[in-house]
mmCIF file of C-alpha atoms in Angstrom:
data_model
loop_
_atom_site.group_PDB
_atom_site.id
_atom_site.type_symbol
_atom_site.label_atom_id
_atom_site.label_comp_id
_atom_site.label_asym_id
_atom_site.label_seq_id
_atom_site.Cartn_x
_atom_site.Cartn_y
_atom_site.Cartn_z
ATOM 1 C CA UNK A 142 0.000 0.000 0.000
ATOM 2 C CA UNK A 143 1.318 3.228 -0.583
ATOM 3 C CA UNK A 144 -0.179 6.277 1.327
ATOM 4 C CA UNK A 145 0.518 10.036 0.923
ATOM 5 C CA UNK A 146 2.073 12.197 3.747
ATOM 6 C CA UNK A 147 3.070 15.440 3.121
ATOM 7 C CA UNK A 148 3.666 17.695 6.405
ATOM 8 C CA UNK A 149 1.472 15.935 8.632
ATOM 9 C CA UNK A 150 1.038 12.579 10.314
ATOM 10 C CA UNK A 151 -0.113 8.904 9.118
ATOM 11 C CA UNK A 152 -1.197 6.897 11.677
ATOM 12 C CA UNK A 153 -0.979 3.329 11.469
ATOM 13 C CA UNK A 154 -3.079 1.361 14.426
ATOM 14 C CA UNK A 155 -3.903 -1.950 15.728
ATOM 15 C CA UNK A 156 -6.241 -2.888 18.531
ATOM 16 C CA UNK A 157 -3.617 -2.263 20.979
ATOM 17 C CA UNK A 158 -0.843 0.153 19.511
ATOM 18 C CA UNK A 159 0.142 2.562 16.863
ATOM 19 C CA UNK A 160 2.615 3.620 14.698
ATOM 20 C CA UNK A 161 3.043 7.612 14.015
ATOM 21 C CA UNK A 162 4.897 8.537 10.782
ATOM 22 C CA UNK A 163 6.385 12.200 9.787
ATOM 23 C CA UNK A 164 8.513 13.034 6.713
ATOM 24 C CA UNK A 165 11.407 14.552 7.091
ATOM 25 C CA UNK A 166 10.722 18.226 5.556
ATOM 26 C CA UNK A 167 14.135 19.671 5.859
ATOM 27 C CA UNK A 168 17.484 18.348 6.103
ATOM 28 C CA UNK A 169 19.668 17.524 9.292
ATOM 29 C CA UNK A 170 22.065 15.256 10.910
ATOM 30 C CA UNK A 171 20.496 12.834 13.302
ATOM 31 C CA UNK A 172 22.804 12.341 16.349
ATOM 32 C CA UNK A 173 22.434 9.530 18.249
ATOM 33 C CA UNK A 174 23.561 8.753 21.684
ATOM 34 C CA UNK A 175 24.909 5.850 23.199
ATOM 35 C CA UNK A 176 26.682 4.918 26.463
ATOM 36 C CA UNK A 177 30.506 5.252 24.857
ATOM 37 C CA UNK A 178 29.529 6.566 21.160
ATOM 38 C CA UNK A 179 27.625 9.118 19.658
ATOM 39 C CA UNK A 180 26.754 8.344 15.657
ATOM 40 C CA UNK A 181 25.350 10.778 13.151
ATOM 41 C CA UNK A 182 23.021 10.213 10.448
ATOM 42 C CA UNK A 183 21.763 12.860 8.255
ATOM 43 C CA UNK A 184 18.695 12.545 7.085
ATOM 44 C CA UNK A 185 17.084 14.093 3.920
ATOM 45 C CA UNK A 186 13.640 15.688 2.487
ATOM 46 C CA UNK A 187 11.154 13.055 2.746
ATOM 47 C CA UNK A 188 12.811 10.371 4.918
ATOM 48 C CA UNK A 189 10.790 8.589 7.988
ATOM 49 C CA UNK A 190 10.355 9.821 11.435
ATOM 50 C CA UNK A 191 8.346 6.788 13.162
ATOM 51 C CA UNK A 192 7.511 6.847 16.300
ATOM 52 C CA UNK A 193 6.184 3.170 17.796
ATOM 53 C CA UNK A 194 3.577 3.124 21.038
ATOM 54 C CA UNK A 195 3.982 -0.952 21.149
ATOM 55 C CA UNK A 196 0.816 -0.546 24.081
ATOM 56 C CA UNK A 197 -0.968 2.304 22.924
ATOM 57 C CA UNK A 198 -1.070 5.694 24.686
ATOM 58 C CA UNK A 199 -1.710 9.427 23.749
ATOM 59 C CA UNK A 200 -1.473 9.764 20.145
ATOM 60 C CA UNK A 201 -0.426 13.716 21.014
ATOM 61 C CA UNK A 202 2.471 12.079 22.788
ATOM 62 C CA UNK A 203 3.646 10.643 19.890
ATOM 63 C CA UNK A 204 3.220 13.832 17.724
ATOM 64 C CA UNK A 205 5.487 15.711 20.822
ATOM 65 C CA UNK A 206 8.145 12.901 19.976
ATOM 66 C CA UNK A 207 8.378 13.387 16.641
ATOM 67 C CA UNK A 208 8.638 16.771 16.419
ATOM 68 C CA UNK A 209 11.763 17.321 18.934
ATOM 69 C CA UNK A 210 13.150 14.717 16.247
ATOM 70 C CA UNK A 211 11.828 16.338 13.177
ATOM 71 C CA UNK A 212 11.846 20.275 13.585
ATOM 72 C CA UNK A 213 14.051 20.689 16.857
ATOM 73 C CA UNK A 214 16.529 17.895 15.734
ATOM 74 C CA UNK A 215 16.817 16.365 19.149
ATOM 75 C CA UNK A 216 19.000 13.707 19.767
ATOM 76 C CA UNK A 217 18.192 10.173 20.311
ATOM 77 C CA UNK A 218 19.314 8.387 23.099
ATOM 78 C CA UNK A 219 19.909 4.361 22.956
ATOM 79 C CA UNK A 220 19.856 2.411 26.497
ATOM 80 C CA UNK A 221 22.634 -0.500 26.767
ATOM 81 C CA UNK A 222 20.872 -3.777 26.432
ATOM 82 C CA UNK A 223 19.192 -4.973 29.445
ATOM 83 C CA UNK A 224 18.897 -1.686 31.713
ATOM 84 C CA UNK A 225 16.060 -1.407 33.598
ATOM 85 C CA UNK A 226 15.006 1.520 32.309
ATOM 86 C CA UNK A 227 13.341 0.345 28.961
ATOM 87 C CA UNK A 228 10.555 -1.547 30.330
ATOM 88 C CA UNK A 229 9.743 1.965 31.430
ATOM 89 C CA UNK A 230 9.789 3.359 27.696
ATOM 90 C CA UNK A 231 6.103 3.499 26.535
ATOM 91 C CA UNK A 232 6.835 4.888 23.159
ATOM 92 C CA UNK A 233 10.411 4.827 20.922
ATOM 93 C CA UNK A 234 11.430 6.227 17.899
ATOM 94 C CA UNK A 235 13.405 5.379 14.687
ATOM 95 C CA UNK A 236 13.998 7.216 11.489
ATOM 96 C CA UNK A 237 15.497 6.809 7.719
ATOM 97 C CA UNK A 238 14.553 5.935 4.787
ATOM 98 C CA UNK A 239 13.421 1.923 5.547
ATOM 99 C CA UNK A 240 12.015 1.069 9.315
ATOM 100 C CA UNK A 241 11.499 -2.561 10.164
ATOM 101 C CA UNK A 242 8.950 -2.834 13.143
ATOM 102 C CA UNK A 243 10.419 -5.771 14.996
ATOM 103 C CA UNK A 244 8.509 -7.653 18.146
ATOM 104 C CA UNK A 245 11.462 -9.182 19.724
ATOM 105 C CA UNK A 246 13.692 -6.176 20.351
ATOM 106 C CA UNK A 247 14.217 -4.479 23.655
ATOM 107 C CA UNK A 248 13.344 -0.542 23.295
ATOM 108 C CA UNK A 249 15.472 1.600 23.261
ATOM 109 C CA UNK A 250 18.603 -0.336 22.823
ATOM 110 C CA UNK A 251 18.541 -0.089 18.943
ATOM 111 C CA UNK A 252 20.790 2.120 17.172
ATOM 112 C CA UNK A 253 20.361 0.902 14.715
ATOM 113 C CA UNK A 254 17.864 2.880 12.798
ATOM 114 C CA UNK A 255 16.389 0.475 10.293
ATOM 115 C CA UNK A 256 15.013 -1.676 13.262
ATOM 116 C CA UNK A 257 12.115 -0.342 15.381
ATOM 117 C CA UNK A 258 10.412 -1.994 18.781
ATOM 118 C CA UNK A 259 6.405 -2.457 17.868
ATOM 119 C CA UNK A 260 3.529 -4.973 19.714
ATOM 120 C CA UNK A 261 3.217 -8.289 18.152
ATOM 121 C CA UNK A 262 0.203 -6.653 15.787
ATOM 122 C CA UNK A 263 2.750 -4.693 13.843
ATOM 123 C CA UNK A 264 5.754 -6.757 13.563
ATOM 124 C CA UNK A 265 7.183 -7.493 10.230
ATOM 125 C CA UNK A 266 5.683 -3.782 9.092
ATOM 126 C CA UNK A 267 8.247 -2.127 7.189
ATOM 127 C CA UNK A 268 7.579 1.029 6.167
ATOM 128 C CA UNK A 269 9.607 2.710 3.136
ATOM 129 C CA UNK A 270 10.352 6.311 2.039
ATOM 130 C CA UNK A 271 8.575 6.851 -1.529
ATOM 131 C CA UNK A 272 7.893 10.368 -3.200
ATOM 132 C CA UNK A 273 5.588 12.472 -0.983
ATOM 133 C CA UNK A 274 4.097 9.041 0.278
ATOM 134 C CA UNK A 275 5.021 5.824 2.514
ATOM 135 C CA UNK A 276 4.723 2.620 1.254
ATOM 136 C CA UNK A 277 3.968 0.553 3.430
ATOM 137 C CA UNK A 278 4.382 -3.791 3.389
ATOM 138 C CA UNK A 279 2.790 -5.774 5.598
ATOM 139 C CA UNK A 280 0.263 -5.466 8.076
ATOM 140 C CA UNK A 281 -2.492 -5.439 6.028
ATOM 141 C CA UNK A 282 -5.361 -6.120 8.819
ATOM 142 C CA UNK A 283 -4.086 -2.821 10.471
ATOM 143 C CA UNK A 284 -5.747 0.431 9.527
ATOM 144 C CA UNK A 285 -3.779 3.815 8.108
ATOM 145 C CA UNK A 286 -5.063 7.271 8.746
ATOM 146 C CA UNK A 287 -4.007 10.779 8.230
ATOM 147 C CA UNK A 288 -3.501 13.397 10.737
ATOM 148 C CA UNK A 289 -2.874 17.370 10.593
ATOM 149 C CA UNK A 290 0.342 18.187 12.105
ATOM 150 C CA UNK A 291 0.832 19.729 15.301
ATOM 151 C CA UNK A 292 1.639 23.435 15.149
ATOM 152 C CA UNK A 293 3.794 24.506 17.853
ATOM 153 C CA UNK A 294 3.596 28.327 18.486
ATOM 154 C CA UNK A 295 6.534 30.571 19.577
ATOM 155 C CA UNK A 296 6.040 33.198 21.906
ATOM 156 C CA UNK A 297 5.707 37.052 21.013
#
């Protein structure tokens, strides 16, 4: 399936969770932060910004997520496998031009950006960059819709 997204949001949901998918609209280097490295990896007009809720949860959450990523280029942090701390993680993020949604990973530990924590529903989703649209394989019992994209206001 391929589905447009322009500025705003697709939203790709299961009984339980969701998936919450941005373009890239200008470019910037990604950094990403782990306990003894930090990576780059620049990303480009029209590449993914996915944010995974693997139990659900506020979809406006989600959209607050991916903008630090996508307009305030925020870093990503990446836990070392096994601390305690991602069981506590109720919604991760990935981006590029190809995201895998994988069941069996812990969140948060990942940096490698291809591979993204989702619930059982969503696993083997992988969601691809395509001119002004995402096409999207697998996961064809899940439902896609398209949201407006939260405006953040500065101050006078």
């Amino acid at each position: 399936m391929i589905a447009e997204l322009l500025d705003g949001y697709l939203c790709i949901q299961s009984r339980q969770s969701f998936l919450l998918i941005g373009r890239v609209l200008s470019p910037f280097h990604l950094f990403i932060e782990t306990t003894g490295d930090e990576y780059s990896q620049y990303l480009e007009v029209g590449d993914l910004v996915v944010v995974s809720a693997p139990e659900g949860g506020e979809i406006g959450h989600a959209m607050i997520l991916l903008e630090l990523i996508r307009e305030y280029h925020a870093p990503l942090l990446v836990l070392p496998k096994g601390h305690p701390g991602s069981k506590r993680l109720t919604m991760v993020v990935s981006a590029g031009d190809i995201i895998e949604i994988n069941c069996s990973i812990q969140r948060g530990t990942h940096p490698e950006q291809h591979l993204l924590c989702g619930s059982e529903d969503m696993a083997g989703v992988v969601l691809k960059r395509s001119d002004k649209a995402v096409e999207i394989s697998g996961g064809d019992h899940l439902s896609v819709q398209s949201l407006d994209r939260m405006m953040i206001t500065s101050l006078p």
